[in-house]
């Protein structure tokens, strides 16, 4: 039987990860570019900010052991070696971003997971998309998988806190903490729902704030 020990025969991790680094760098520019295009047209962008990372080698090794992924299957079976996150203000923005991604010609969507309507038992919410993205290397084109997580700022706040607690408790939360986290996740989603309901008010305020058209300023002009 094949051993899944952490001692890997992929010795040249830097070389293995090079196309992933390239993909994350390119995708960050492209996704941030989407935000800029909306701003240039004086429209509120559905994207608040974008982050990205290549999964650290230790995390890849740990996940290989946990998910029984062999080195031969690593490229196909570990979909988040290249990871991007898109943060949005409103839940509707998430679906707008997903639609925009579906229309792009530079990546192919392979999978979509809606953890917003089907939240995880932990309370986690986000929209996950797995894409196949071609990077141009000097040796030719290489198609790699990347995971794009699209979430609201409130979902991101919850996930960040829960992720660090997970690190501390190694996923083995005391029952009381687990219940509290689930309640916090519901509270975060309630905040998203409330914000969506007063969305028009917020957007009008943001528009006035961005373009310096305060109503009282206009009034004064007319005086
Ligand atoms: P931590 O706390 O270990 O998560 P930039 O200069 O902005 O172009 P930079 O500085 O490389 O680029 O970083 P960027 O793109 O702002 O964000 C890096 C952060 O992205 C990481 O935080 C990750 O938390 C986060 N991130 C983005 N996408 C993913 C993803 O799919 N999965 C995971 N786990 N994290 C993601 P840190 O600072 O490395 O620290
Ligand atoms: P990282 O780099 O630490 O974020 P699995 O990866 O085994 O959980 P699967 O099916 O491969 O499962 O992918 P899934 O569940 O669609 O997405 C996995 C990623 O979503 C995780 O990456 C997290 O970034 C995020 N995620 C999923 N569930 C939770 C959760 O309950 N809490 C938080 N904070 N994040 C979650 P990794 O692998 O943990 O890597």
PDB file of C-alpha atoms and ligand atoms in Angstrom:
ATOM      1  CA  UNK A   1       0.000   0.000   0.000  1.00  0.00           C
ATOM      2  CA  UNK A   2       1.159   3.472  -0.835  1.00  0.00           C
ATOM      3  CA  UNK A   3       2.308   5.552   2.077  1.00  0.00           C
ATOM      4  CA  UNK A   4       0.930   9.066   2.565  1.00  0.00           C
ATOM      5  CA  UNK A   5       3.784  10.139   4.752  1.00  0.00           C
ATOM      6  CA  UNK A   6       4.589  13.833   4.773  1.00  0.00           C
ATOM      7  CA  UNK A   7       8.071  13.085   3.355  1.00  0.00           C
ATOM      8  CA  UNK A   8       7.267  13.953  -0.203  1.00  0.00           C
ATOM      9  CA  UNK A   9       8.949  12.769  -3.368  1.00  0.00           C
ATOM     10  CA  UNK A  10       7.962  16.075  -4.958  1.00  0.00           C
ATOM     11  CA  UNK A  11      11.262  17.586  -4.041  1.00  0.00           C
ATOM     12  CA  UNK A  12      11.170  20.627  -6.212  1.00  0.00           C
ATOM     13  CA  UNK A  13       8.199  22.357  -4.679  1.00  0.00           C
ATOM     14  CA  UNK A  14       9.301  25.743  -5.978  1.00  0.00           C
ATOM     15  CA  UNK A  15       9.214  24.447  -9.516  1.00  0.00           C
ATOM     16  CA  UNK A  16       5.898  22.633  -8.985  1.00  0.00           C
ATOM     17  CA  UNK A  17       4.311  25.758  -7.520  1.00  0.00           C
ATOM     18  CA  UNK A  18       5.610  28.187 -10.140  1.00  0.00           C
ATOM     19  CA  UNK A  19       2.561  27.975 -12.463  1.00  0.00           C
ATOM     20  CA  UNK A  20       0.300  28.333  -9.398  1.00  0.00           C
ATOM     21  CA  UNK A  21       2.114  31.497  -8.329  1.00  0.00           C
ATOM     22  CA  UNK A  22       1.815  32.830 -11.846  1.00  0.00           C
ATOM     23  CA  UNK A  23      -1.919  32.009 -11.926  1.00  0.00           C
ATOM     24  CA  UNK A  24      -2.612  33.679  -8.563  1.00  0.00           C
ATOM     25  CA  UNK A  25      -0.700  36.802  -9.599  1.00  0.00           C
ATOM     26  CA  UNK A  26      -2.509  37.019 -12.946  1.00  0.00           C
ATOM     27  CA  UNK A  27      -5.939  36.327 -11.484  1.00  0.00           C
ATOM     28  CA  UNK A  28      -5.468  38.968  -8.776  1.00  0.00           C
ATOM     29  CA  UNK A  29      -4.721  41.554 -11.464  1.00  0.00           C
ATOM     30  CA  UNK A  30      -7.697  40.459 -13.570  1.00  0.00           C
ATOM     31  CA  UNK A  31     -10.211  40.343 -10.720  1.00  0.00           C
ATOM     32  CA  UNK A  32      -8.992  43.671  -9.338  1.00  0.00           C
ATOM     33  CA  UNK A  33      -9.305  44.953 -12.909  1.00  0.00           C
ATOM     34  CA  UNK A  34     -13.012  44.075 -12.851  1.00  0.00           C
ATOM     35  CA  UNK A  35     -13.433  46.367  -9.856  1.00  0.00           C
ATOM     36  CA  UNK A  36     -11.545  49.176 -11.617  1.00  0.00           C
ATOM     37  CA  UNK A  37     -13.698  48.895 -14.731  1.00  0.00           C
ATOM     38  CA  UNK A  38     -16.851  49.531 -12.703  1.00  0.00           C
ATOM     39  CA  UNK A  39     -15.217  52.463 -10.925  1.00  0.00           C
ATOM     40  CA  UNK A  40     -14.096  53.968 -14.231  1.00  0.00           C
ATOM     41  CA  UNK A  41     -17.688  53.968 -15.366  1.00  0.00           C
ATOM     42  CA  UNK A  42     -18.794  55.640 -12.140  1.00  0.00           C
ATOM     43  CA  UNK A  43     -20.636  52.502 -11.119  1.00  0.00           C
ATOM     44  CA  UNK A  44     -20.496  50.878  -7.715  1.00  0.00           C
ATOM     45  CA  UNK A  45     -18.302  47.780  -8.145  1.00  0.00           C
ATOM     46  CA  UNK A  46     -19.780  44.470  -6.924  1.00  0.00           C
ATOM     47  CA  UNK A  47     -16.242  43.666  -5.731  1.00  0.00           C
ATOM     48  CA  UNK A  48     -14.912  45.283  -2.578  1.00  0.00           C
ATOM     49  CA  UNK A  49     -11.437  43.717  -2.571  1.00  0.00           C
ATOM     50  CA  UNK A  50      -9.537  40.687  -3.808  1.00  0.00           C
ATOM     51  CA  UNK A  51      -6.874  38.589  -2.095  1.00  0.00           C
ATOM     52  CA  UNK A  52      -5.003  35.535  -3.209  1.00  0.00           C
ATOM     53  CA  UNK A  53      -2.434  33.051  -2.094  1.00  0.00           C
ATOM     54  CA  UNK A  54      -0.625  29.895  -3.088  1.00  0.00           C
ATOM     55  CA  UNK A  55      -1.254  27.231  -0.461  1.00  0.00           C
ATOM     56  CA  UNK A  56       1.869  26.846   1.704  1.00  0.00           C
ATOM     57  CA  UNK A  57       3.755  23.559   1.137  1.00  0.00           C
ATOM     58  CA  UNK A  58       3.108  22.365   4.701  1.00  0.00           C
ATOM     59  CA  UNK A  59      -0.641  22.885   4.242  1.00  0.00           C
ATOM     60  CA  UNK A  60      -0.532  21.002   0.927  1.00  0.00           C
ATOM     61  CA  UNK A  61       1.267  18.082   2.583  1.00  0.00           C
ATOM     62  CA  UNK A  62      -1.145  18.074   5.522  1.00  0.00           C
ATOM     63  CA  UNK A  63      -4.173  18.068   3.190  1.00  0.00           C
ATOM     64  CA  UNK A  64      -2.634  15.279   1.073  1.00  0.00           C
ATOM     65  CA  UNK A  65      -2.476  13.093   4.165  1.00  0.00           C
ATOM     66  CA  UNK A  66      -5.939  14.112   5.419  1.00  0.00           C
ATOM     67  CA  UNK A  67      -7.668  13.655   2.039  1.00  0.00           C
ATOM     68  CA  UNK A  68      -5.571  10.704   0.831  1.00  0.00           C
ATOM     69  CA  UNK A  69      -4.349  12.547  -2.237  1.00  0.00           C
ATOM     70  CA  UNK A  70      -1.373  10.944  -3.976  1.00  0.00           C
ATOM     71  CA  UNK A  71       1.324  12.994  -5.632  1.00  0.00           C
ATOM     72  CA  UNK A  72       0.234  11.644  -9.017  1.00  0.00           C
ATOM     73  CA  UNK A  73      -3.271  13.028  -8.407  1.00  0.00           C
ATOM     74  CA  UNK A  74      -2.244  16.244  -6.648  1.00  0.00           C
ATOM     75  CA  UNK A  75      -2.823  18.582  -9.623  1.00  0.00           C
ATOM     76  CA  UNK A  76      -6.316  17.187 -10.287  1.00  0.00           C
ATOM     77  CA  UNK A  77      -7.486  16.444  -6.761  1.00  0.00           C
ATOM     78  CA  UNK A  78      -6.325  19.470  -4.792  1.00  0.00           C
ATOM     79  CA  UNK A  79      -8.338  22.313  -6.216  1.00  0.00           C
ATOM     80  CA  UNK A  80      -7.214  25.105  -3.922  1.00  0.00           C
ATOM     81  CA  UNK A  81      -3.427  25.164  -4.325  1.00  0.00           C
ATOM     82  CA  UNK A  82      -4.129  28.433  -6.101  1.00  0.00           C
ATOM     83  CA  UNK A  83      -6.725  30.309  -4.031  1.00  0.00           C
ATOM     84  CA  UNK A  84      -8.431  33.629  -4.700  1.00  0.00           C
ATOM     85  CA  UNK A  85     -10.969  35.435  -2.564  1.00  0.00           C
ATOM     86  CA  UNK A  86     -13.393  38.082  -3.711  1.00  0.00           C
ATOM     87  CA  UNK A  87     -15.054  40.132  -1.003  1.00  0.00           C
ATOM     88  CA  UNK A  88     -18.393  41.849  -1.716  1.00  0.00           C
ATOM     89  CA  UNK A  89     -20.655  44.254   0.145  1.00  0.00           C
ATOM     90  CA  UNK A  90     -23.965  42.514  -0.533  1.00  0.00           C
ATOM     91  CA  UNK A  91     -25.127  38.936  -1.082  1.00  0.00           C
ATOM     92  CA  UNK A  92     -26.554  39.939  -4.504  1.00  0.00           C
ATOM     93  CA  UNK A  93     -23.095  41.178  -5.506  1.00  0.00           C
ATOM     94  CA  UNK A  94     -21.782  37.624  -5.043  1.00  0.00           C
ATOM     95  CA  UNK A  95     -24.187  36.303  -7.662  1.00  0.00           C
ATOM     96  CA  UNK A  96     -23.376  39.218  -9.986  1.00  0.00           C
ATOM     97  CA  UNK A  97     -19.665  38.404  -9.682  1.00  0.00           C
ATOM     98  CA  UNK A  98     -20.351  34.712 -10.333  1.00  0.00           C
ATOM     99  CA  UNK A  99     -22.280  35.682 -13.486  1.00  0.00           C
ATOM    100  CA  UNK A 100     -19.396  37.850 -14.651  1.00  0.00           C
ATOM    101  CA  UNK A 101     -16.967  34.980 -14.075  1.00  0.00           C
ATOM    102  CA  UNK A 102     -19.205  32.596 -16.034  1.00  0.00           C
ATOM    103  CA  UNK A 103     -18.957  34.908 -19.070  1.00  0.00           C
ATOM    104  CA  UNK A 104     -15.161  35.140 -19.112  1.00  0.00           C
ATOM    105  CA  UNK A 105     -13.236  33.568 -21.963  1.00  0.00           C
ATOM    106  CA  UNK A 106      -9.924  33.286 -20.077  1.00  0.00           C
ATOM    107  CA  UNK A 107     -11.034  30.618 -17.592  1.00  0.00           C
ATOM    108  CA  UNK A 108     -13.365  27.641 -17.562  1.00  0.00           C
ATOM    109  CA  UNK A 109     -15.616  26.996 -14.587  1.00  0.00           C
ATOM    110  CA  UNK A 110     -15.464  23.333 -13.598  1.00  0.00           C
ATOM    111  CA  UNK A 111     -17.465  23.368 -10.367  1.00  0.00           C
ATOM    112  CA  UNK A 112     -19.644  25.686  -8.342  1.00  0.00           C
ATOM    113  CA  UNK A 113     -20.565  25.190  -4.692  1.00  0.00           C
ATOM    114  CA  UNK A 114     -23.140  27.435  -3.122  1.00  0.00           C
ATOM    115  CA  UNK A 115     -22.403  27.410   0.595  1.00  0.00           C
ATOM    116  CA  UNK A 116     -24.599  30.478   0.987  1.00  0.00           C
ATOM    117  CA  UNK A 117     -27.903  28.706   0.483  1.00  0.00           C
ATOM    118  CA  UNK A 118     -26.378  25.443   1.722  1.00  0.00           C
ATOM    119  CA  UNK A 119     -24.238  26.599   4.601  1.00  0.00           C
ATOM    120  CA  UNK A 120     -21.775  24.125   6.110  1.00  0.00           C
ATOM    121  CA  UNK A 121     -22.597  22.563   9.497  1.00  0.00           C
ATOM    122  CA  UNK A 122     -19.989  24.898  11.051  1.00  0.00           C
ATOM    123  CA  UNK A 123     -22.050  27.879   9.860  1.00  0.00           C
ATOM    124  CA  UNK A 124     -19.580  28.689   7.040  1.00  0.00           C
ATOM    125  CA  UNK A 125     -21.021  30.597   4.086  1.00  0.00           C
ATOM    126  CA  UNK A 126     -19.334  31.489   0.765  1.00  0.00           C
ATOM    127  CA  UNK A 127     -19.733  30.759  -2.931  1.00  0.00           C
ATOM    128  CA  UNK A 128     -16.932  28.543  -4.248  1.00  0.00           C
ATOM    129  CA  UNK A 129     -15.938  28.249  -7.871  1.00  0.00           C
ATOM    130  CA  UNK A 130     -13.274  25.928  -9.221  1.00  0.00           C
ATOM    131  CA  UNK A 131     -11.803  27.129 -12.490  1.00  0.00           C
ATOM    132  CA  UNK A 132      -9.357  25.751 -14.975  1.00  0.00           C
ATOM    133  CA  UNK A 133      -6.964  28.532 -15.885  1.00  0.00           C
ATOM    134  CA  UNK A 134      -4.248  28.350 -18.570  1.00  0.00           C
ATOM    135  CA  UNK A 135      -0.885  29.874 -17.721  1.00  0.00           C
ATOM    136  CA  UNK A 136       1.722  30.482 -20.373  1.00  0.00           C
ATOM    137  CA  UNK A 137       5.034  29.046 -19.209  1.00  0.00           C
ATOM    138  CA  UNK A 138       8.277  29.109 -21.248  1.00  0.00           C
ATOM    139  CA  UNK A 139       7.741  25.371 -21.693  1.00  0.00           C
ATOM    140  CA  UNK A 140       4.258  25.934 -23.130  1.00  0.00           C
ATOM    141  CA  UNK A 141       0.731  26.289 -21.804  1.00  0.00           C
ATOM    142  CA  UNK A 142      -0.174  24.682 -18.506  1.00  0.00           C
ATOM    143  CA  UNK A 143      -3.782  24.424 -17.338  1.00  0.00           C
ATOM    144  CA  UNK A 144      -4.092  24.623 -13.601  1.00  0.00           C
ATOM    145  CA  UNK A 145      -6.994  24.523 -11.150  1.00  0.00           C
ATOM    146  CA  UNK A 146      -7.788  27.494  -8.954  1.00  0.00           C
ATOM    147  CA  UNK A 147     -10.464  27.969  -6.310  1.00  0.00           C
ATOM    148  CA  UNK A 148     -12.242  31.309  -6.172  1.00  0.00           C
ATOM    149  CA  UNK A 149     -14.172  31.980  -2.962  1.00  0.00           C
ATOM    150  CA  UNK A 150     -16.742  34.757  -3.237  1.00  0.00           C
ATOM    151  CA  UNK A 151     -18.202  36.078   0.022  1.00  0.00           C
ATOM    152  CA  UNK A 152     -19.535  39.164   1.769  1.00  0.00           C
ATOM    153  CA  UNK A 153     -17.466  41.154   4.243  1.00  0.00           C
ATOM    154  CA  UNK A 154     -19.589  39.711   7.070  1.00  0.00           C
ATOM    155  CA  UNK A 155     -19.020  36.124   5.839  1.00  0.00           C
ATOM    156  CA  UNK A 156     -15.310  36.897   5.590  1.00  0.00           C
ATOM    157  CA  UNK A 157     -15.223  38.301   9.124  1.00  0.00           C
ATOM    158  CA  UNK A 158     -16.814  35.125  10.475  1.00  0.00           C
ATOM    159  CA  UNK A 159     -14.621  32.762   8.405  1.00  0.00           C
ATOM    160  CA  UNK A 160     -11.415  34.549   9.417  1.00  0.00           C
ATOM    161  CA  UNK A 161     -12.227  34.336  13.122  1.00  0.00           C
ATOM    162  CA  UNK A 162     -13.412  30.724  12.865  1.00  0.00           C
ATOM    163  CA  UNK A 163     -10.291  29.805  10.888  1.00  0.00           C
ATOM    164  CA  UNK A 164      -7.981  31.106  13.607  1.00  0.00           C
ATOM    165  CA  UNK A 165     -10.006  29.351  16.334  1.00  0.00           C
ATOM    166  CA  UNK A 166      -9.820  26.198  14.221  1.00  0.00           C
ATOM    167  CA  UNK A 167      -6.069  26.537  14.237  1.00  0.00           C
ATOM    168  CA  UNK A 168      -6.091  26.723  18.032  1.00  0.00           C
ATOM    169  CA  UNK A 169      -8.500  23.821  18.603  1.00  0.00           C
ATOM    170  CA  UNK A 170      -7.505  21.782  15.503  1.00  0.00           C
ATOM    171  CA  UNK A 171     -11.186  21.626  14.520  1.00  0.00           C
ATOM    172  CA  UNK A 172     -12.111  20.004  17.828  1.00  0.00           C
ATOM    173  CA  UNK A 173     -14.179  22.836  19.269  1.00  0.00           C
ATOM    174  CA  UNK A 174     -15.773  22.575  22.706  1.00  0.00           C
ATOM    175  CA  UNK A 175     -19.528  22.157  22.202  1.00  0.00           C
ATOM    176  CA  UNK A 176     -20.370  25.541  23.683  1.00  0.00           C
ATOM    177  CA  UNK A 177     -17.909  27.323  21.364  1.00  0.00           C
ATOM    178  CA  UNK A 178     -19.226  25.459  18.366  1.00  0.00           C
ATOM    179  CA  UNK A 179     -22.794  26.507  19.200  1.00  0.00           C
ATOM    180  CA  UNK A 180     -21.672  30.103  19.700  1.00  0.00           C
ATOM    181  CA  UNK A 181     -19.904  30.118  16.348  1.00  0.00           C
ATOM    182  CA  UNK A 182     -23.032  28.810  14.656  1.00  0.00           C
ATOM    183  CA  UNK A 183     -25.061  31.581  16.319  1.00  0.00           C
ATOM    184  CA  UNK A 184     -22.444  34.120  15.241  1.00  0.00           C
ATOM    185  CA  UNK A 185     -22.678  32.829  11.657  1.00  0.00           C
ATOM    186  CA  UNK A 186     -26.454  33.313  11.726  1.00  0.00           C
ATOM    187  CA  UNK A 187     -25.995  36.811  13.161  1.00  0.00           C
ATOM    188  CA  UNK A 188     -23.519  37.631  10.372  1.00  0.00           C
ATOM    189  CA  UNK A 189     -26.032  36.399   7.781  1.00  0.00           C
ATOM    190  CA  UNK A 190     -28.781  38.425   9.441  1.00  0.00           C
ATOM    191  CA  UNK A 191     -26.538  41.472   9.098  1.00  0.00           C
ATOM    192  CA  UNK A 192     -26.119  40.693   5.382  1.00  0.00           C
ATOM    193  CA  UNK A 193     -29.892  40.374   5.010  1.00  0.00           C
ATOM    194  CA  UNK A 194     -30.541  43.650   6.848  1.00  0.00           C
ATOM    195  CA  UNK A 195     -27.922  45.439   4.761  1.00  0.00           C
ATOM    196  CA  UNK A 196     -29.485  44.091   1.567  1.00  0.00           C
ATOM    197  CA  UNK A 197     -32.837  45.478   2.674  1.00  0.00           C
ATOM    198  CA  UNK A 198     -31.455  48.990   3.144  1.00  0.00           C
ATOM    199  CA  UNK A 199     -29.203  48.564   0.116  1.00  0.00           C
ATOM    200  CA  UNK A 200     -30.666  51.363  -1.987  1.00  0.00           C
ATOM    201  CA  UNK A 201     -30.202  53.855   0.838  1.00  0.00           C
ATOM    202  CA  UNK A 202     -26.607  52.699   1.364  1.00  0.00           C
ATOM    203  CA  UNK A 203     -25.779  52.826  -2.339  1.00  0.00           C
ATOM    204  CA  UNK A 204     -27.161  56.319  -2.724  1.00  0.00           C
ATOM    205  CA  UNK A 205     -25.097  57.457   0.256  1.00  0.00           C
ATOM    206  CA  UNK A 206     -21.965  55.794  -1.146  1.00  0.00           C
ATOM    207  CA  UNK A 207     -22.538  57.350  -4.549  1.00  0.00           C
ATOM    208  CA  UNK A 208     -22.902  60.813  -3.042  1.00  0.00           C
ATOM    209  CA  UNK A 209     -19.852  60.229  -0.860  1.00  0.00           C
ATOM    210  CA  UNK A 210     -17.676  59.009  -3.789  1.00  0.00           C
ATOM    211  CA  UNK A 211     -18.534  61.778  -6.155  1.00  0.00           C
ATOM    212  CA  UNK A 212     -18.762  64.622  -3.654  1.00  0.00           C
ATOM    213  CA  UNK A 213     -22.380  65.442  -4.453  1.00  0.00           C
ATOM    214  CA  UNK A 214     -23.670  66.031  -0.960  1.00  0.00           C
ATOM    215  CA  UNK A 215     -27.317  67.155  -1.108  1.00  0.00           C
ATOM    216  CA  UNK A 216     -26.570  70.194   1.084  1.00  0.00           C
ATOM    217  CA  UNK A 217     -23.670  71.097  -1.261  1.00  0.00           C
ATOM    218  CA  UNK A 218     -26.117  71.061  -4.164  1.00  0.00           C
ATOM    219  CA  UNK A 219     -28.586  73.146  -2.190  1.00  0.00           C
ATOM    220  CA  UNK A 220     -25.898  75.720  -1.489  1.00  0.00           C
ATOM    221  CA  UNK A 221     -24.997  75.877  -5.187  1.00  0.00           C
ATOM    222  CA  UNK A 222     -28.595  76.717  -5.985  1.00  0.00           C
ATOM    223  CA  UNK A 223     -28.695  79.514  -3.411  1.00  0.00           C
TER     224      UNK A 223
HETATM  225  P1  LIG B   1      -3.136  34.189   6.814  1.00  0.00           P
HETATM  226  O1  LIG B   1      -3.503  34.878   8.068  1.00  0.00           O
HETATM  227  O2  LIG B   1      -2.239  33.014   7.033  1.00  0.00           O
HETATM  228  O3  LIG B   1      -4.347  33.816   6.030  1.00  0.00           O
HETATM  229  P2  LIG B   1      -0.937  42.009  -2.798  1.00  0.00           P
HETATM  230  O4  LIG B   1       0.348  42.701  -2.389  1.00  0.00           O
HETATM  231  O5  LIG B   1      -2.148  42.556  -2.088  1.00  0.00           O
HETATM  232  O6  LIG B   1      -1.104  41.871  -4.258  1.00  0.00           O
HETATM  233  P3  LIG B   1      -0.387  39.790  -1.011  1.00  0.00           P
HETATM  234  O7  LIG B   1       0.234  40.692  -0.014  1.00  0.00           O
HETATM  235  O8  LIG B   1       0.429  38.597  -1.434  1.00  0.00           O
HETATM  236  O9  LIG B   1      -0.808  40.509  -2.343  1.00  0.00           O
HETATM  237  O10 LIG B   1      -1.652  39.262  -0.380  1.00  0.00           O
HETATM  238  P4  LIG B   1      -3.212  39.353  -0.642  1.00  0.00           P
HETATM  239  O11 LIG B   1      -3.530  38.922  -2.022  1.00  0.00           O
HETATM  240  O12 LIG B   1      -3.739  40.688  -0.237  1.00  0.00           O
HETATM  241  O13 LIG B   1      -3.760  38.328   0.382  1.00  0.00           O
HETATM  242  C1  LIG B   1      -3.090  37.243   0.960  1.00  0.00           C
HETATM  243  C2  LIG B   1      -4.110  36.662   1.916  1.00  0.00           C
HETATM  244  O14 LIG B   1      -5.070  36.055   1.088  1.00  0.00           O
HETATM  245  C3  LIG B   1      -3.672  35.556   2.793  1.00  0.00           C
HETATM  246  O15 LIG B   1      -3.424  36.051   4.056  1.00  0.00           O
HETATM  247  C4  LIG B   1      -4.895  34.656   2.895  1.00  0.00           C
HETATM  248  O16 LIG B   1      -5.551  34.790   4.113  1.00  0.00           O
HETATM  249  C5  LIG B   1      -5.842  35.173   1.880  1.00  0.00           C
HETATM  250  N1  LIG B   1      -6.431  34.246   0.929  1.00  0.00           N
HETATM  251  C6  LIG B   1      -6.852  34.618  -0.306  1.00  0.00           C
HETATM  252  N2  LIG B   1      -7.419  33.619  -0.938  1.00  0.00           N
HETATM  253  C7  LIG B   1      -7.377  32.577  -0.129  1.00  0.00           C
HETATM  254  C8  LIG B   1      -7.854  31.240  -0.263  1.00  0.00           C
HETATM  255  O17 LIG B   1      -8.434  30.813  -1.260  1.00  0.00           O
HETATM  256  N3  LIG B   1      -7.642  30.430   0.783  1.00  0.00           N
HETATM  257  C9  LIG B   1      -7.019  30.873   1.865  1.00  0.00           C
HETATM  258  N4  LIG B   1      -6.812  30.031   2.852  1.00  0.00           N
HETATM  259  N5  LIG B   1      -6.562  32.123   2.018  1.00  0.00           N
HETATM  260  C10 LIG B   1      -6.747  32.984   1.037  1.00  0.00           C
HETATM  261  P5  LIG B   1      -2.008  35.912   4.746  1.00  0.00           P
HETATM  262  O18 LIG B   1      -1.589  37.287   5.008  1.00  0.00           O
HETATM  263  O19 LIG B   1      -1.085  35.083   3.926  1.00  0.00           O
HETATM  264  O20 LIG B   1      -2.236  35.272   6.102  1.00  0.00           O
HETATM  265  P1  LIG B   2      -7.159  26.919   3.854  1.00  0.00           P
HETATM  266  O1  LIG B   2      -6.059  27.260   2.933  1.00  0.00           O
HETATM  267  O2  LIG B   2      -6.724  26.696   5.235  1.00  0.00           O
HETATM  268  O3  LIG B   2      -8.313  27.868   3.740  1.00  0.00           O
HETATM  269  P2  LIG B   2     -12.009  20.596   2.438  1.00  0.00           P
HETATM  270  O4  LIG B   2     -10.926  21.369   1.764  1.00  0.00           O
HETATM  271  O5  LIG B   2     -11.579  19.254   2.849  1.00  0.00           O
HETATM  272  O6  LIG B   2     -12.614  21.353   3.604  1.00  0.00           O
HETATM  273  P3  LIG B   2     -13.305  20.644  -0.146  1.00  0.00           P
HETATM  274  O7  LIG B   2     -14.534  19.920  -0.599  1.00  0.00           O
HETATM  275  O8  LIG B   2     -12.011  20.358  -0.808  1.00  0.00           O
HETATM  276  O9  LIG B   2     -13.191  20.402   1.411  1.00  0.00           O
HETATM  277  O10 LIG B   2     -13.530  22.143  -0.328  1.00  0.00           O
HETATM  278  P4  LIG B   2     -14.610  23.146   0.208  1.00  0.00           P
HETATM  279  O11 LIG B   2     -15.210  22.659   1.472  1.00  0.00           O
HETATM  280  O12 LIG B   2     -15.504  23.521  -0.904  1.00  0.00           O
HETATM  281  O13 LIG B   2     -13.664  24.372   0.502  1.00  0.00           O
HETATM  282  C1  LIG B   2     -12.568  24.268   1.319  1.00  0.00           C
HETATM  283  C2  LIG B   2     -12.127  25.663   1.714  1.00  0.00           C
HETATM  284  O14 LIG B   2     -13.283  26.453   2.061  1.00  0.00           O
HETATM  285  C3  LIG B   2     -11.278  25.623   2.962  1.00  0.00           C
HETATM  286  O15 LIG B   2      -9.953  25.491   2.597  1.00  0.00           O
HETATM  287  C4  LIG B   2     -11.558  26.977   3.582  1.00  0.00           C
HETATM  288  O16 LIG B   2     -10.822  27.998   2.936  1.00  0.00           O
HETATM  289  C5  LIG B   2     -13.013  27.166   3.255  1.00  0.00           C
HETATM  290  N1  LIG B   2     -13.884  26.570   4.290  1.00  0.00           N
HETATM  291  C6  LIG B   2     -14.682  25.494   4.127  1.00  0.00           C
HETATM  292  N2  LIG B   2     -15.348  25.226   5.274  1.00  0.00           N
HETATM  293  C7  LIG B   2     -14.954  26.147   6.171  1.00  0.00           C
HETATM  294  C8  LIG B   2     -15.306  26.405   7.547  1.00  0.00           C
HETATM  295  O17 LIG B   2     -16.111  25.716   8.171  1.00  0.00           O
HETATM  296  N3  LIG B   2     -14.688  27.452   8.132  1.00  0.00           N
HETATM  297  C9  LIG B   2     -13.798  28.245   7.468  1.00  0.00           C
HETATM  298  N4  LIG B   2     -13.245  29.263   8.146  1.00  0.00           N
HETATM  299  N5  LIG B   2     -13.429  28.022   6.187  1.00  0.00           N
HETATM  300  C10 LIG B   2     -13.999  27.000   5.547  1.00  0.00           C
HETATM  301  P5  LIG B   2      -8.926  24.675   3.491  1.00  0.00           P
HETATM  302  O18 LIG B   2      -8.631  23.395   2.839  1.00  0.00           O
HETATM  303  O19 LIG B   2      -9.382  24.658   4.890  1.00  0.00           O
HETATM  304  O20 LIG B   2      -7.628  25.510   3.322  1.00  0.00           O
END
